[in-house]
Short mmCIF file of C-alpha atoms in Angstrom, two decimals:
data_model
loop_
_atom_site.label_atom_id
_atom_site.label_comp_id
_atom_site.label_asym_id
_atom_site.label_seq_id
_atom_site.Cartn_x
_atom_site.Cartn_y
_atom_site.Cartn_z
CA UNK Q 27 13.33 -3.54 15.86
CA UNK Q 28 11.82 -6.89 14.86
CA UNK Q 29 9.75 -9.57 16.61
CA UNK Q 30 11.69 -12.67 17.63
CA UNK Q 31 10.41 -15.46 15.39
CA UNK Q 32 11.91 -18.14 17.62
CA UNK Q 33 10.13 -17.10 20.80
CA UNK Q 34 6.70 -18.65 21.44
CA UNK Q 35 5.86 -15.65 23.61
CA UNK Q 36 5.98 -13.49 20.49
CA UNK Q 37 3.10 -15.39 18.91
CA UNK Q 38 1.09 -15.41 22.15
CA UNK Q 39 1.47 -11.63 22.38
CA UNK Q 40 0.46 -11.07 18.74
CA UNK Q 41 -2.50 -13.43 19.01
CA UNK Q 42 -3.73 -11.42 22.02
CA UNK Q 43 -3.36 -8.19 20.04
CA UNK Q 44 -5.16 -9.63 17.00
CA UNK Q 45 -7.99 -10.89 19.23
CA UNK Q 46 -8.54 -7.34 20.47
CA UNK Q 47 -8.28 -5.86 16.97
CA UNK Q 48 -10.81 -8.33 15.56
CA UNK Q 49 -13.30 -7.33 18.24
CA UNK Q 50 -12.92 -3.65 17.35
CA UNK Q 51 -13.13 -3.70 13.56
CA UNK Q 52 -15.86 -5.40 11.50
CA UNK Q 53 -13.98 -5.36 8.17
CA UNK Q 54 -12.82 -8.50 6.38
CA UNK Q 55 -9.12 -7.67 6.15
CA UNK Q 56 -6.37 -7.32 8.74
CA UNK Q 57 -3.28 -5.61 7.30
CA UNK Q 58 -0.19 -7.30 8.75
CA UNK Q 59 2.45 -5.06 7.14
CA UNK Q 60 5.36 -7.38 6.48
CA UNK Q 61 7.40 -4.78 4.60
CA UNK Q 62 11.01 -3.77 5.17
CA UNK Q 63 11.48 -6.45 7.83
CA UNK Q 64 15.06 -6.20 9.17
CA UNK Q 65 16.36 -9.75 9.40
CA UNK Q 66 19.82 -8.98 10.81
CA UNK Q 67 18.89 -9.96 14.38
CA UNK Q 68 17.27 -13.18 13.17
CA UNK Q 69 20.63 -14.19 11.66
CA UNK Q 70 22.35 -13.88 15.05
CA UNK Q 71 19.48 -15.01 17.32
CA UNK Q 72 19.90 -18.56 18.61
CA UNK Q 73 16.13 -19.03 18.99
CA UNK Q 74 15.43 -17.86 15.44
CA UNK Q 75 18.15 -20.07 14.01
CA UNK Q 76 16.72 -23.00 15.97
CA UNK Q 77 13.28 -22.23 14.51
CA UNK Q 78 14.77 -22.31 11.01
CA UNK Q 79 16.30 -25.71 11.76
CA UNK Q 80 13.19 -27.15 13.45
CA UNK Q 81 10.86 -26.05 10.62
CA UNK Q 82 13.28 -27.12 7.85
CA UNK Q 83 13.42 -23.59 6.49
CA UNK Q 84 16.04 -22.48 3.99
CA UNK Q 85 16.80 -18.98 5.26
CA UNK Q 86 15.46 -15.89 7.04
CA UNK Q 87 13.14 -15.07 4.13
CA UNK Q 88 11.42 -18.41 4.67
CA UNK Q 89 11.37 -17.66 8.40
CA UNK Q 90 9.35 -14.53 7.66
CA UNK Q 91 7.02 -16.62 5.49
CA UNK Q 92 6.64 -19.08 8.38
CA UNK Q 93 5.87 -16.15 10.70
CA UNK Q 94 3.24 -14.63 8.36
CA UNK Q 95 1.67 -18.01 7.53
CA UNK Q 96 1.38 -18.93 11.20
CA UNK Q 97 -0.30 -15.63 12.02
CA UNK Q 98 -2.55 -16.01 8.98
CA UNK Q 99 -3.90 -19.30 10.33
CA UNK Q 100 -4.81 -17.59 13.58
CA UNK Q 101 -6.35 -14.58 11.81
CA UNK Q 102 -8.33 -16.89 9.50
CA UNK Q 103 -9.62 -18.73 12.58
CA UNK Q 104 -11.12 -15.41 13.67
CA UNK Q 105 -13.00 -15.10 10.39
CA UNK Q 106 -10.63 -12.54 8.89
CA UNK Q 107 -8.29 -12.42 5.90
CA UNK Q 108 -4.79 -10.98 5.86
CA UNK Q 109 -3.28 -8.50 3.46
CA UNK Q 110 0.36 -7.43 3.49
CA UNK Q 111 2.92 -5.50 1.47
CA UNK Q 112 4.62 -7.30 -1.40
CA UNK Q 113 7.58 -8.42 0.74
CA UNK Q 114 5.34 -11.18 2.08
CA UNK Q 115 5.90 -12.91 -1.28
CA UNK Q 116 9.54 -13.52 -0.31
CA UNK Q 117 10.07 -16.98 1.06
CA UNK Q 118 6.61 -18.10 -0.08
CA UNK Q 119 3.19 -16.47 0.07
CA UNK Q 120 0.79 -17.47 2.85
CA UNK Q 121 -2.06 -19.61 1.43
CA UNK Q 122 -4.92 -17.10 1.73
CA UNK Q 123 -3.05 -13.79 1.74
CA UNK Q 124 -3.76 -10.79 -0.44
CA UNK Q 125 -0.88 -8.56 -1.51
CA UNK Q 126 -0.49 -4.80 -1.62
CA UNK Q 127 2.14 -4.05 -4.29
CA UNK Q 128 4.22 -0.94 -3.54
CA UNK Q 129 7.70 -1.66 -4.94
CA UNK Q 130 6.48 -1.27 -8.50
CA UNK Q 131 3.98 -3.70 -10.00
CA UNK Q 132 6.08 -6.87 -10.01
CA UNK Q 133 4.82 -8.12 -6.64
CA UNK Q 134 1.21 -7.60 -7.66
CA UNK Q 135 1.74 -9.41 -10.96
CA UNK Q 136 3.39 -12.34 -9.18
CA UNK Q 137 0.58 -12.57 -6.64
CA UNK Q 138 -2.17 -12.40 -9.29
CA UNK Q 139 -0.47 -15.20 -11.22
CA UNK Q 140 -0.61 -17.24 -8.01
CA UNK Q 141 -4.35 -16.46 -7.82
CA UNK Q 142 -4.13 -14.15 -4.81
CA UNK Q 143 -5.99 -10.88 -4.43
CA UNK Q 144 -3.97 -7.75 -5.19
CA UNK Q 145 -4.23 -4.07 -4.35
CA UNK Q 146 -1.93 -2.11 -6.67
CA UNK Q 147 -0.18 0.71 -4.86
CA UNK Q 148 3.18 1.37 -6.56
CA UNK Q 149 5.18 4.40 -5.44
CA UNK Q 150 4.84 5.73 -8.99
CA UNK Q 151 2.23 7.20 -9.07
CA UNK Q 152 0.28 6.15 -5.97
CA UNK Q 153 2.35 7.76 -3.22
CA UNK Q 154 0.71 11.09 -2.51
CA UNK Q 155 3.55 12.11 -0.18
CA UNK Q 156 5.76 12.61 -3.24
CA UNK Q 157 6.15 15.99 -4.93
CA UNK Q 158 3.44 17.05 -7.36
CA UNK Q 159 5.50 19.79 -9.02
CA UNK Q 160 9.02 19.77 -10.42
CA UNK Q 161 9.56 23.18 -8.82
CA UNK Q 162 10.31 21.56 -5.50
CA UNK Q 163 11.84 24.71 -4.03
CA UNK Q 164 8.35 26.25 -4.11
CA UNK Q 165 6.68 23.21 -2.56
CA UNK Q 166 6.36 22.03 1.04
CA UNK Q 167 9.06 19.55 1.99
CA UNK Q 168 8.09 16.11 0.70
CA UNK Q 169 9.49 12.59 0.83
CA UNK Q 170 10.88 12.93 -2.70
CA UNK Q 171 9.82 11.55 -6.06
CA UNK Q 172 7.47 13.19 -8.53
CA UNK Q 173 3.84 12.14 -8.94
CA UNK Q 174 1.95 14.90 -10.79
CA UNK Q 175 -1.82 15.01 -11.07
CA UNK Q 176 -1.71 13.76 -14.68
CA UNK Q 177 0.28 10.65 -13.71
CA UNK Q 178 -2.23 9.76 -10.99
CA UNK Q 179 -5.16 10.23 -13.37
CA UNK Q 180 -3.61 8.24 -16.21
CA UNK Q 181 -2.65 5.31 -14.00
CA UNK Q 182 -4.09 1.90 -14.90
CA UNK Q 183 -3.91 -0.51 -11.94
CA UNK Q 184 -4.43 -3.57 -14.15
CA UNK Q 185 -1.08 -4.59 -15.69
CA UNK Q 186 -1.16 -5.43 -19.39
CA UNK Q 187 1.12 -8.42 -18.70
CA UNK Q 188 -1.73 -10.29 -17.00
CA UNK Q 189 -4.15 -12.59 -18.80
CA UNK Q 190 -7.89 -11.96 -18.64
CA UNK Q 191 -8.20 -14.62 -15.93
CA UNK Q 192 -5.31 -13.21 -13.90
CA UNK Q 193 -6.72 -9.68 -14.07
CA UNK Q 194 -9.68 -10.84 -11.99
CA UNK Q 195 -7.39 -10.90 -8.95
CA UNK Q 196 -6.66 -7.16 -9.15
CA UNK Q 197 -8.99 -5.84 -6.45
CA UNK Q 198 -8.19 -2.19 -7.00
CA UNK Q 199 -5.62 0.40 -6.02
CA UNK Q 200 -4.72 2.64 -3.10
CA UNK Q 201 -3.25 6.11 -2.73
CA UNK Q 202 -0.79 6.31 0.17
CA UNK Q 203 -0.20 9.34 2.37
CA UNK Q 204 2.81 8.86 4.64
CA UNK Q 205 3.05 11.84 6.94
CA UNK Q 206 6.60 11.86 8.35
CA UNK Q 207 7.39 15.00 6.32
CA UNK Q 208 4.00 16.64 6.84
CA UNK Q 209 3.69 18.84 9.97
CA UNK Q 210 -0.09 19.36 10.12
CA UNK Q 211 -3.42 18.40 8.59
CA UNK Q 212 -3.43 21.37 6.21
CA UNK Q 213 -0.27 19.84 4.78
CA UNK Q 214 -2.06 16.51 4.40
CA UNK Q 215 -4.86 18.25 2.49
CA UNK Q 216 -2.36 19.96 0.19
CA UNK Q 217 -0.71 16.68 -0.72
CA UNK Q 218 -3.96 14.73 -1.05
CA UNK Q 219 -6.07 17.18 -3.05
CA UNK Q 220 -6.67 17.17 -5.95
CA UNK Q 221 -4.66 13.99 -6.56
CA UNK Q 222 -7.15 12.04 -4.46
CA UNK Q 223 -9.89 13.22 -6.84
CA UNK Q 224 -7.85 11.96 -9.79
CA UNK Q 225 -7.30 8.58 -8.18
CA UNK Q 226 -10.99 8.21 -7.35
CA UNK Q 227 -12.04 8.92 -10.91
CA UNK Q 228 -9.40 6.74 -12.54
CA UNK Q 229 -10.41 3.76 -10.40
CA UNK Q 230 -14.13 4.25 -11.01
CA UNK Q 231 -13.88 4.84 -14.76
CA UNK Q 232 -13.30 2.41 -17.61
CA UNK Q 233 -9.96 3.09 -19.28
CA UNK Q 234 -11.56 3.81 -22.65
CA UNK Q 235 -13.81 6.46 -21.09
CA UNK Q 236 -11.07 8.41 -19.32
CA UNK Q 237 -10.36 11.93 -20.56
CA UNK Q 238 -7.81 14.01 -18.67
CA UNK Q 239 -8.86 17.33 -20.25
CA UNK Q 240 -12.48 16.67 -19.30
CA UNK Q 241 -11.35 15.81 -15.77
CA UNK Q 242 -9.43 19.10 -15.44
CA UNK Q 243 -12.41 21.12 -16.66
CA UNK Q 244 -14.69 19.43 -14.15
CA UNK Q 245 -12.09 19.74 -11.41
CA UNK Q 246 -11.98 23.51 -11.91
CA UNK Q 247 -15.72 23.60 -11.18
CA UNK Q 248 -15.25 21.21 -8.25
CA UNK Q 249 -13.05 23.79 -6.55
CA UNK Q 250 -16.22 25.53 -5.40
CA UNK Q 251 -16.89 22.55 -3.13
CA UNK Q 252 -13.29 22.39 -1.94
CA UNK Q 253 -13.35 26.14 -1.21
CA UNK Q 254 -16.63 25.86 0.67
CA UNK Q 255 -15.09 23.13 2.85
CA UNK Q 256 -11.94 25.24 3.32
CA UNK Q 257 -9.74 22.43 1.99
CA UNK Q 258 -6.14 23.46 1.38
CA UNK Q 259 -5.76 21.93 -2.08
CA UNK Q 260 -2.78 22.28 -4.43
CA UNK Q 261 -3.63 24.60 -7.33
CA UNK Q 262 -1.09 23.69 -10.01
CA UNK Q 263 -3.85 22.46 -12.32
CA UNK Q 264 -5.39 25.94 -12.50
CA UNK Q 265 -2.38 27.35 -14.37
CA UNK Q 266 -0.49 24.28 -15.61
CA UNK Q 267 -2.75 21.23 -15.92
#
């Protein structure tokens, strides 16, 4: 359930995979994940414990940082940049890494203060696999949580706690659609629309120019396009915006 950080073969395997990925995709970033890494096996693995000793690391969190930093050097050598979930901050952030903040905004704030690029993607309100109505018994089964259309629209990805200089490191935001509770693509459409429309507008509009009522009025007209494309969108906003 986790790569062995003490085995050189692990890094050879991952370098081979990254080499193939780099050849396939022209984009700048390679997302390395790094979230929810189970470190239990590392604590009992003789090779991992030897790696901690050899590299003068403090604990398994620093071992993960070593792992990410080592892979970052290889990925950078291929002309790419890494991005990972905010857990990659634990144990020390790799020198050139960007961070995707999902466990709230704290990870993104910390990364921006360290002058690293940030994509804000906190569960509230950016997880589109969460319920969009409090009447959950009438909704398709979802992961949980509650992220209504209004919360997505009113979201500001730039934390007020950051200085003007630090805010420059906020690259944007991302809506996430995890599909383990969604059986088919019509279900994906239902969870994504119209919240995806709200996220697009909120990220492309200056905060002082945002107007939720105006958005709802325009969204009601936009349904003609969604209907023409036979998109299975949620319709709560038509009766209870």
